[in-house]
CSV table of C-alpha atoms in Angstrom, one decimal:
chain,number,residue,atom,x,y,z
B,1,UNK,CA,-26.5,14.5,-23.0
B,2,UNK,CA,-30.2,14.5,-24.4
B,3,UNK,CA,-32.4,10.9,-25.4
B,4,UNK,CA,-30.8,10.4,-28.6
B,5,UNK,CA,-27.1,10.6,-28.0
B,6,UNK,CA,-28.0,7.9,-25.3
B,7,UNK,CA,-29.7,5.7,-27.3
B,8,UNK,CA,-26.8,6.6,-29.9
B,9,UNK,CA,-23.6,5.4,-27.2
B,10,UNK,CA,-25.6,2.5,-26.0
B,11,UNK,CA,-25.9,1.1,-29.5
B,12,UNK,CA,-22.5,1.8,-30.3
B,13,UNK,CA,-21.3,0.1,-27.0
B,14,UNK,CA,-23.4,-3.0,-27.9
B,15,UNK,CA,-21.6,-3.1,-31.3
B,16,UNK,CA,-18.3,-3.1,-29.4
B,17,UNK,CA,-19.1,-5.7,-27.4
B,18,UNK,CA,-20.6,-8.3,-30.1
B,19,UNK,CA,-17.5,-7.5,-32.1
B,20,UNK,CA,-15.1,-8.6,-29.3
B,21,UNK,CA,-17.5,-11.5,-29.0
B,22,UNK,CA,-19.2,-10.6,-26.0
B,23,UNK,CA,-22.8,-11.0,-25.9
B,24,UNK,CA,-25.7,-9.2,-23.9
B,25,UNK,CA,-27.5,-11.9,-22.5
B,26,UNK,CA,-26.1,-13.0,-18.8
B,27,UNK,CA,-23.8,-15.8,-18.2
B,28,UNK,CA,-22.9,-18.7,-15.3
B,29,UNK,CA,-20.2,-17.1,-12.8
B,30,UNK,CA,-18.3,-18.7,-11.1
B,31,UNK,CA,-18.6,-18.8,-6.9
B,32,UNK,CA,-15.4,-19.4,-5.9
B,33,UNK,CA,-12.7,-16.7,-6.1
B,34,UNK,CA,-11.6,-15.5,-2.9
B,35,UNK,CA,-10.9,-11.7,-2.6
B,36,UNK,CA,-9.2,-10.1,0.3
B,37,UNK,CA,-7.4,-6.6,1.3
B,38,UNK,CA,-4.7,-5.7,-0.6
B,39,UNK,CA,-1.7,-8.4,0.0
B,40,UNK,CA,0.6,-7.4,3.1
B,41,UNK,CA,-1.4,-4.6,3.5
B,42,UNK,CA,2.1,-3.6,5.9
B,43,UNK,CA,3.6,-3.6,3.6
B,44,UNK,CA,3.0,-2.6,0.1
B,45,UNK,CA,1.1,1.6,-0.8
B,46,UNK,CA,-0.7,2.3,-3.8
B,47,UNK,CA,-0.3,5.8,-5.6
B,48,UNK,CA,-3.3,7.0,-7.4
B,49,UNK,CA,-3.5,3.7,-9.9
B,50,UNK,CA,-5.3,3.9,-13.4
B,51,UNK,CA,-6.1,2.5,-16.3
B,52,UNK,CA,-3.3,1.5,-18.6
B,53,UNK,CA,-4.5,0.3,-21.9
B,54,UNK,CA,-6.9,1.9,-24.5
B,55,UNK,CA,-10.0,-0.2,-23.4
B,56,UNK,CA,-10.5,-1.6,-19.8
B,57,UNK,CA,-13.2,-4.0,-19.4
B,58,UNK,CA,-15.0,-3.9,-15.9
B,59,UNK,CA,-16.9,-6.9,-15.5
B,60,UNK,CA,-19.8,-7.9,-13.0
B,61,UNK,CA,-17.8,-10.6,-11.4
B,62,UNK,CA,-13.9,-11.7,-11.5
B,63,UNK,CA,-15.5,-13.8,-14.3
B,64,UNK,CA,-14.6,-12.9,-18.5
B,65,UNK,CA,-17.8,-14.8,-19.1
B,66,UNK,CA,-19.8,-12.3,-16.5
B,67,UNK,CA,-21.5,-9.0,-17.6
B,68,UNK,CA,-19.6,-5.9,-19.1
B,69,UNK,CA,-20.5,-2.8,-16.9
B,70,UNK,CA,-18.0,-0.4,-18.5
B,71,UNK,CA,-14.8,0.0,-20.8
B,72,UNK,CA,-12.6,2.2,-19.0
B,73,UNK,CA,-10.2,4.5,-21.1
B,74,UNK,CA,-6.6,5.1,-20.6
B,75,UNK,CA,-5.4,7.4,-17.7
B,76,UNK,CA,-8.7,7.0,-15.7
B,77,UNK,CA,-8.2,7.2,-12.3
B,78,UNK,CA,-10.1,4.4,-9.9
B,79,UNK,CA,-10.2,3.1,-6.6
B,80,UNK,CA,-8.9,-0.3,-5.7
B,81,UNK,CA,-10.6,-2.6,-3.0
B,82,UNK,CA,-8.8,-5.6,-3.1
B,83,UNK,CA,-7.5,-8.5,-5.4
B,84,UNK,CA,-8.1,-12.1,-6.1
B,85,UNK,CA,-6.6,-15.0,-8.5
B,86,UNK,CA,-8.9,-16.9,-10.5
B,87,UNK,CA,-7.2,-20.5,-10.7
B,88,UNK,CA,-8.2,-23.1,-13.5
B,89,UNK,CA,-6.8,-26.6,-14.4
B,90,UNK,CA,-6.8,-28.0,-17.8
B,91,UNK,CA,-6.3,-32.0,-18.0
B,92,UNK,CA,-5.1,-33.1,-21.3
B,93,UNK,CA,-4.9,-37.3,-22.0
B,94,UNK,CA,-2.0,-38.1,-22.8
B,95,UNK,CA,-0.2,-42.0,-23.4
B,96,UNK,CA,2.4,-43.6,-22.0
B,97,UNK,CA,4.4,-46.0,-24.3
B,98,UNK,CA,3.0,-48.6,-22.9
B,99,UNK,CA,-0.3,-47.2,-24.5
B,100,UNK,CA,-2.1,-46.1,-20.7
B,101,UNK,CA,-3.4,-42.9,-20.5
B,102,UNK,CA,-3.3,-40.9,-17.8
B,103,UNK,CA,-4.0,-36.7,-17.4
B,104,UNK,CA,-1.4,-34.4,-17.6
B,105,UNK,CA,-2.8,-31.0,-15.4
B,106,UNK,CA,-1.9,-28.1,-16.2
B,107,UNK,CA,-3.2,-24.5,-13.7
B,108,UNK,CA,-3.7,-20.8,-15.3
B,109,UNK,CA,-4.2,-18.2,-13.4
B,110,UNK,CA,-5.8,-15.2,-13.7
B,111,UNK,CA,-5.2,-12.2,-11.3
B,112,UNK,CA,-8.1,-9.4,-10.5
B,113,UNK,CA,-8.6,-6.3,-9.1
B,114,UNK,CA,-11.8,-5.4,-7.3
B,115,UNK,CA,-12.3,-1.2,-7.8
B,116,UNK,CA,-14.7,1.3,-8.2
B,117,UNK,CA,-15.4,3.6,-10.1
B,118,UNK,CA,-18.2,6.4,-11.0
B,119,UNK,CA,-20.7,3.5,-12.0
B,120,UNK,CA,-19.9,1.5,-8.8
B,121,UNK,CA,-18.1,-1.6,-7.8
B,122,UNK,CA,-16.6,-4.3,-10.4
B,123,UNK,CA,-13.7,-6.4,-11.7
B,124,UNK,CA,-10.6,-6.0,-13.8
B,125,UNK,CA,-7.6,-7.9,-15.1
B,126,UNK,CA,-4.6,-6.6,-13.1
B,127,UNK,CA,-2.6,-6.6,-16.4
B,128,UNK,CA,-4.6,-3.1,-17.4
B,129,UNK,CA,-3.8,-1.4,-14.1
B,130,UNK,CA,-1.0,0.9,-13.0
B,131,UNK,CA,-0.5,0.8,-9.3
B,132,UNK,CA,1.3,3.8,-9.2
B,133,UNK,CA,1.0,7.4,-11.1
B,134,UNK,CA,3.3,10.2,-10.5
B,135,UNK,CA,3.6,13.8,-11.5
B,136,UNK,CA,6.7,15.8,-11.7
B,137,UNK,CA,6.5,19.5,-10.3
B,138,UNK,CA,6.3,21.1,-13.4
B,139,UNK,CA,3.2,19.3,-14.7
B,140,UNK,CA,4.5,18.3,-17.5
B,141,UNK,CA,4.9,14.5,-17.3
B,142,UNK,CA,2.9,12.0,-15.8
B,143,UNK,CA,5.1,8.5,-14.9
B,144,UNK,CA,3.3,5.4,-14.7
B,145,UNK,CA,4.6,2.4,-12.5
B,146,UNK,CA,3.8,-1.1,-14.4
B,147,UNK,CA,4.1,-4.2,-13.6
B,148,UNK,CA,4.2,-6.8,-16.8
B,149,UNK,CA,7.2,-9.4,-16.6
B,150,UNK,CA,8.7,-7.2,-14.7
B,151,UNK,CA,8.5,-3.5,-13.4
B,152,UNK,CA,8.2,-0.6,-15.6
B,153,UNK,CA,8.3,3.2,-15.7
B,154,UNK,CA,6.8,4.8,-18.9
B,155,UNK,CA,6.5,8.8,-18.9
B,156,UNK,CA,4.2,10.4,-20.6
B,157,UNK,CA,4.0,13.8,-22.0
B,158,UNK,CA,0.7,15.1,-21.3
B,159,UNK,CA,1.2,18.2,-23.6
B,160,UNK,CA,2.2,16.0,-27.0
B,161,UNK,CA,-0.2,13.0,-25.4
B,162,UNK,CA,2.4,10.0,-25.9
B,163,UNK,CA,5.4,8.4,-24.3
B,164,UNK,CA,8.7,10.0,-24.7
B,165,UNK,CA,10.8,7.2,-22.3
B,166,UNK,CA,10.2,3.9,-20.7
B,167,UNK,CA,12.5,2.2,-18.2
B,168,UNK,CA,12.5,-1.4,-17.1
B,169,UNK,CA,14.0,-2.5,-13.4
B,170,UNK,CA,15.1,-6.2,-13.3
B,171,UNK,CA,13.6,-8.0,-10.5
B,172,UNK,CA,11.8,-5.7,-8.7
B,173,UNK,CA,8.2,-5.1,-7.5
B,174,UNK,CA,6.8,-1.6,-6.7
B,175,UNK,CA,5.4,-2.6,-3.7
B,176,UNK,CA,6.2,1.3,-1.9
B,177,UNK,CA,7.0,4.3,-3.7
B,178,UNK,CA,8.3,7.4,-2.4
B,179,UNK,CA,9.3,10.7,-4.2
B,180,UNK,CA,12.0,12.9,-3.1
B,181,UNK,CA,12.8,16.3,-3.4
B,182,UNK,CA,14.8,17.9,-6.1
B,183,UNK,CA,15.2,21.2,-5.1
B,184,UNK,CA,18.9,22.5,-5.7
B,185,UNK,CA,19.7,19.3,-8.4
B,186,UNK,CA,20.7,20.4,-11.7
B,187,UNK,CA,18.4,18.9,-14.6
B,188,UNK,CA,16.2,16.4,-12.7
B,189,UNK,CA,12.5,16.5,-13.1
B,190,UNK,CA,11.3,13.9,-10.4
B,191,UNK,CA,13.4,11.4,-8.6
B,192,UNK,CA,11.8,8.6,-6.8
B,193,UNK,CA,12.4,5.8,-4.9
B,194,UNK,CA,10.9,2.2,-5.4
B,195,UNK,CA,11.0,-0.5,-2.5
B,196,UNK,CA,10.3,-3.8,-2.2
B,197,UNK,CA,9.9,-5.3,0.9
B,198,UNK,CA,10.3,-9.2,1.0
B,199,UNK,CA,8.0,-10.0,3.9
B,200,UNK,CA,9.8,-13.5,4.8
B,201,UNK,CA,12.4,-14.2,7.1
B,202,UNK,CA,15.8,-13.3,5.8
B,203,UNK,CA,14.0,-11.7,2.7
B,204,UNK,CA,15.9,-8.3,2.6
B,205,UNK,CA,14.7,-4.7,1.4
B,206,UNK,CA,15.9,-3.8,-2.4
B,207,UNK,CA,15.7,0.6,-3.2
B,208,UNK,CA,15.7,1.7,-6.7
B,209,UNK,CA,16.1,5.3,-7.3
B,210,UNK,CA,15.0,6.4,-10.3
B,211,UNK,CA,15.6,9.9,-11.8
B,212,UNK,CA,14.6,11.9,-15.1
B,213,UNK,CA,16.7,14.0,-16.1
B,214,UNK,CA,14.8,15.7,-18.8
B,215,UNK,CA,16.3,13.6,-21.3
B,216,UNK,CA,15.6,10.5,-20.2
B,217,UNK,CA,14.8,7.8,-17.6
B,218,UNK,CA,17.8,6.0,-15.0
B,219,UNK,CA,18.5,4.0,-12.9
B,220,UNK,CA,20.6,6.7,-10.0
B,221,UNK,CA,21.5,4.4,-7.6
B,222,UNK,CA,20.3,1.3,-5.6
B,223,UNK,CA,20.5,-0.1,-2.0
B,224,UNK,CA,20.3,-3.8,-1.0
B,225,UNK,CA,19.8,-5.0,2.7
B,226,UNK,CA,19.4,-8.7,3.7
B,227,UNK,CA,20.2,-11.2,6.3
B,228,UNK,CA,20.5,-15.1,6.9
B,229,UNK,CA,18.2,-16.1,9.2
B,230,UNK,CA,20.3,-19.1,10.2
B,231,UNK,CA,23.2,-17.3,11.3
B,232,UNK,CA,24.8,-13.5,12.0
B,233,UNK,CA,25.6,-13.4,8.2
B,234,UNK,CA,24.1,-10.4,6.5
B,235,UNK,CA,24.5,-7.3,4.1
B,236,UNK,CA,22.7,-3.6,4.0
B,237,UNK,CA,23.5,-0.9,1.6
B,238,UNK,CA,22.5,2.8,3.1
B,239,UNK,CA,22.3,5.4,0.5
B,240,UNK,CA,21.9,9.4,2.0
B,241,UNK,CA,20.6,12.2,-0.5
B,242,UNK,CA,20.7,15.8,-0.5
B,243,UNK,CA,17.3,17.3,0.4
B,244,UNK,CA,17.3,21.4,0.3
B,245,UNK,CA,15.0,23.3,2.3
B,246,UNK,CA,13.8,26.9,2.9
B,247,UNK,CA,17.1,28.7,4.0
B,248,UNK,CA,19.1,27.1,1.2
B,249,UNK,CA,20.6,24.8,4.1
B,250,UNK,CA,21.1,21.1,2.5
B,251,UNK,CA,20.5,17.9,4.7
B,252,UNK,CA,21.6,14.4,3.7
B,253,UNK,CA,19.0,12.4,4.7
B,254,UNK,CA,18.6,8.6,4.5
B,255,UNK,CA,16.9,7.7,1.8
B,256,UNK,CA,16.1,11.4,0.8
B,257,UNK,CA,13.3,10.1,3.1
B,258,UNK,CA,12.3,13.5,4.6
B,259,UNK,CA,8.6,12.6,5.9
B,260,UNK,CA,10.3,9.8,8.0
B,261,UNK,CA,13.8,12.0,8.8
B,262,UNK,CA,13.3,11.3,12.8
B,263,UNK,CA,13.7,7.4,13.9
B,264,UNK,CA,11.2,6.5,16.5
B,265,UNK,CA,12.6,3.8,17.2
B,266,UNK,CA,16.2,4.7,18.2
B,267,UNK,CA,15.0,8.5,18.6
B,268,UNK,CA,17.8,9.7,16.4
B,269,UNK,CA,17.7,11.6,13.1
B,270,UNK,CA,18.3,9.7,9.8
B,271,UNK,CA,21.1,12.2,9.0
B,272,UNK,CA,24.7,12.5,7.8
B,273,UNK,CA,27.2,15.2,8.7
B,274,UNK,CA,28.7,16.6,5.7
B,275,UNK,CA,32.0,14.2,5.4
B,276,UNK,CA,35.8,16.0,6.3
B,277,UNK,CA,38.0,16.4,2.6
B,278,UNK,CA,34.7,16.5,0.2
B,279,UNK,CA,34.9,20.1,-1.3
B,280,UNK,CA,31.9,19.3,-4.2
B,281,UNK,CA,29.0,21.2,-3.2
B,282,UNK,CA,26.3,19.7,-0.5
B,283,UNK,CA,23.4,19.9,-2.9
B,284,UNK,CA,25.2,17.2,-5.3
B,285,UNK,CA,26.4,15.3,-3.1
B,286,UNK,CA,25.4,11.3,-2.4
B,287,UNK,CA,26.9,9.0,-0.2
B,288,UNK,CA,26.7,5.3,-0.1
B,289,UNK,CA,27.6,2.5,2.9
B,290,UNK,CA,27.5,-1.1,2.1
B,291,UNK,CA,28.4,-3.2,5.1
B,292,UNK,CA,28.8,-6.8,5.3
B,293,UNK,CA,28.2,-8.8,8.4
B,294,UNK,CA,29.9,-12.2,9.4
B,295,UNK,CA,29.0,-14.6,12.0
B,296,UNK,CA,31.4,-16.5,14.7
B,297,UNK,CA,31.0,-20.5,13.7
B,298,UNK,CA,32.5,-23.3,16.7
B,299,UNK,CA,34.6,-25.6,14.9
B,300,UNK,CA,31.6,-27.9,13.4
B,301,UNK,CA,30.8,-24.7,11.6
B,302,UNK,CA,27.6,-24.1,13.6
B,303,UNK,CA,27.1,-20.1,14.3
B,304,UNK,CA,27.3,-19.9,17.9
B,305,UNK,CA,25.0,-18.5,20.2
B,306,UNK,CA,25.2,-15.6,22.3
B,307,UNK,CA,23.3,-15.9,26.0
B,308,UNK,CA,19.8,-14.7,24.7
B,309,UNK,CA,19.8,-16.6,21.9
B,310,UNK,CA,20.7,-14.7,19.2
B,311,UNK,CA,24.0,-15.5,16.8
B,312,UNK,CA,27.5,-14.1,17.3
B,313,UNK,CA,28.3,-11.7,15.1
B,314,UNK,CA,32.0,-11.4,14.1
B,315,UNK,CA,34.0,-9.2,11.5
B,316,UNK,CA,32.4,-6.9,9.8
B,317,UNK,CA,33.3,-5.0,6.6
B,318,UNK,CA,32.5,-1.4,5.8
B,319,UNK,CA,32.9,0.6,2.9
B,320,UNK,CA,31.9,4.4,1.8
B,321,UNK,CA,31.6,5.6,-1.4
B,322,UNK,CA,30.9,9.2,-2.3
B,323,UNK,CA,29.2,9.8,-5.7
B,324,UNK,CA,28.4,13.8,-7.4
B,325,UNK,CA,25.3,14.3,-9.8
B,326,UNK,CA,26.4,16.4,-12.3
B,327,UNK,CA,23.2,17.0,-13.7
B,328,UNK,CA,23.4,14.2,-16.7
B,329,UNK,CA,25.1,11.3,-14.1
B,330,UNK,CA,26.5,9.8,-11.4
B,331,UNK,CA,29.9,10.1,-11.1
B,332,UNK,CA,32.0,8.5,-8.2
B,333,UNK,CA,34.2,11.4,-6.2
B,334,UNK,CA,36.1,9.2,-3.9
């Protein structure tokens, strides 16, 4: 780029910003916003996040009055350091009948992400960001993972360069994502997995799978798993997929999980034998075990104890069902 184009996109960019009613001289910033690592760093990945707007505005500081260093465009990939919420408190008089006043407070936050990019270190409203960008095999889509009152999954078609689908899971963060193979699956472009962890006691683990099937964006199947910390009473929902490999031989693996298919903890695989009087084939097959657990309670209806401490667990419910993709949906087989 020589002198003059420079001079050119620097006046341009100054333009943009007194139009949006930001000028060049510099401004107070606040001191006090905290940042830190990403929160529950345990628990919670981030997949190559980007811009997700036309205009990004990186500022100086996690402060809209601090400098503009940049306006990132859509799709533009950056690296995130850590995040922060800018908390305010407006106090409004207001009047009791009785004609005393007193201030009615009211907080508004403001969450921020600290990244970089090519022009170095700066600030940005978490509401531009995607967390997490996927790719099918094909290279034909690109899915972005949003969260916005709510979480979102818009895919875009990067030949035609706009959105063809968009998907919205109730109640859900997108705190770990995981894709899963497709090989062997009749019309499925990507298939993923989004988990939310709920790092409190008794919180439980929510699974959404979500799967494209060239068509458009669903909702495959989900898994639920939680427990009451005060007694033995509890649910978990275990859902195993068909995973193909090399040889054409087909696994069903928990979770289509296969980068975590060996449990180091119990040193078993996290694999299901192919069930007796199921004669669909292996490949489009997928199995699902909700189990309900129930505590033993004396007759004050306290949970009773066993020696170590731990609560008596009594009956227990099982139940499998057995579902077949068929390439469009899910349809239940037994």
């Amino acid at each position: 780029m020589n002198q003059s184009m420079l001079v050119c996109t620097s006046l341009l960019f100054g333009v943009f910003m007194q139009q949006k009613g930001y000028a060049q001289e510099e401004f107070p910033v606040k001191k006090d916003i905290s940042f830190h690592a990403i929160e529950m760093p345990g628990y919670r990945d981030i997949l190559s996040p980007c811009v997700f707007s036309d205009s990004c505005l990186v500022f100086e500081f996690p402060d809209t009055n601090s400098r503009i260093k940049e306006a990132l465009k859509f799709h533009t990939y950056i690296e995130i350091l850590g995040e922060g919420d800018d908390t305010g408190e407006i106090n409004t008089q207001k009047f009791f009948p009785s004609g005393e006043s007193y201030l009615e407070k009211k907080y508004t936050v403001v969450r921020w992400y600290k990244i970089e990019t090519i022009s170095g270190v700066g600030y940005v409203k978490v509401n531009g960001i995607s967390l997490h960008t996927l790719g099918d095999d094909r290279g034909l889509f690109t899915y972005f993972i949003y969260n916005a009152d709510g979480c979102y999954v818009y895919r875009y078609d990067k030949q035609s360069k706009e959105f063809t689908d968009t998907l919205k899971i109730e109640s859900i963060r997108d705190d770990i994502v995981h894709t899963i193979p497709t090989k062997g699956w009749k019309n499925a472009n990507i298939l993923f997995r989004i988990n939310q962890i709920n790092a409190y006691c008794g919180g439980g683990i929510s699974d959404v799978f979500i799967i494209d099937d060239g068509v458009k964006l669903s909702k495959l199947i989900s898994t639920q798993s939680y427990g009451d910390d005060g007694s033995a009473e509890g649910f978990t929902s275990t859902v195993w997929l068909p995973v193909s490999f090399a040889d054409n031989k087909v696994l069903l693996i928990e979770n289509g999980d296969v980068d975590h298919v060996f449990d180091t903890y119990t040193g078993k695989l996290r694999t299901k034998s192919y069930p007796k009087g199921i004669t669909i084939p292996a490949n489009e097959l997928i199995i699902l075990n909700e189990t309900e657990y129930h505590g033993e309670y004396d007759q004050n209806g306290d949970p009773i104890e066993n020696a170590d401490g731990t609560y008596k667990s009594g009956e227990i419910k099982s139940k499998t069902n057995y579902f077949r993709w068929n390439g469009f949906e899910l349809v239940i087989v037994k």
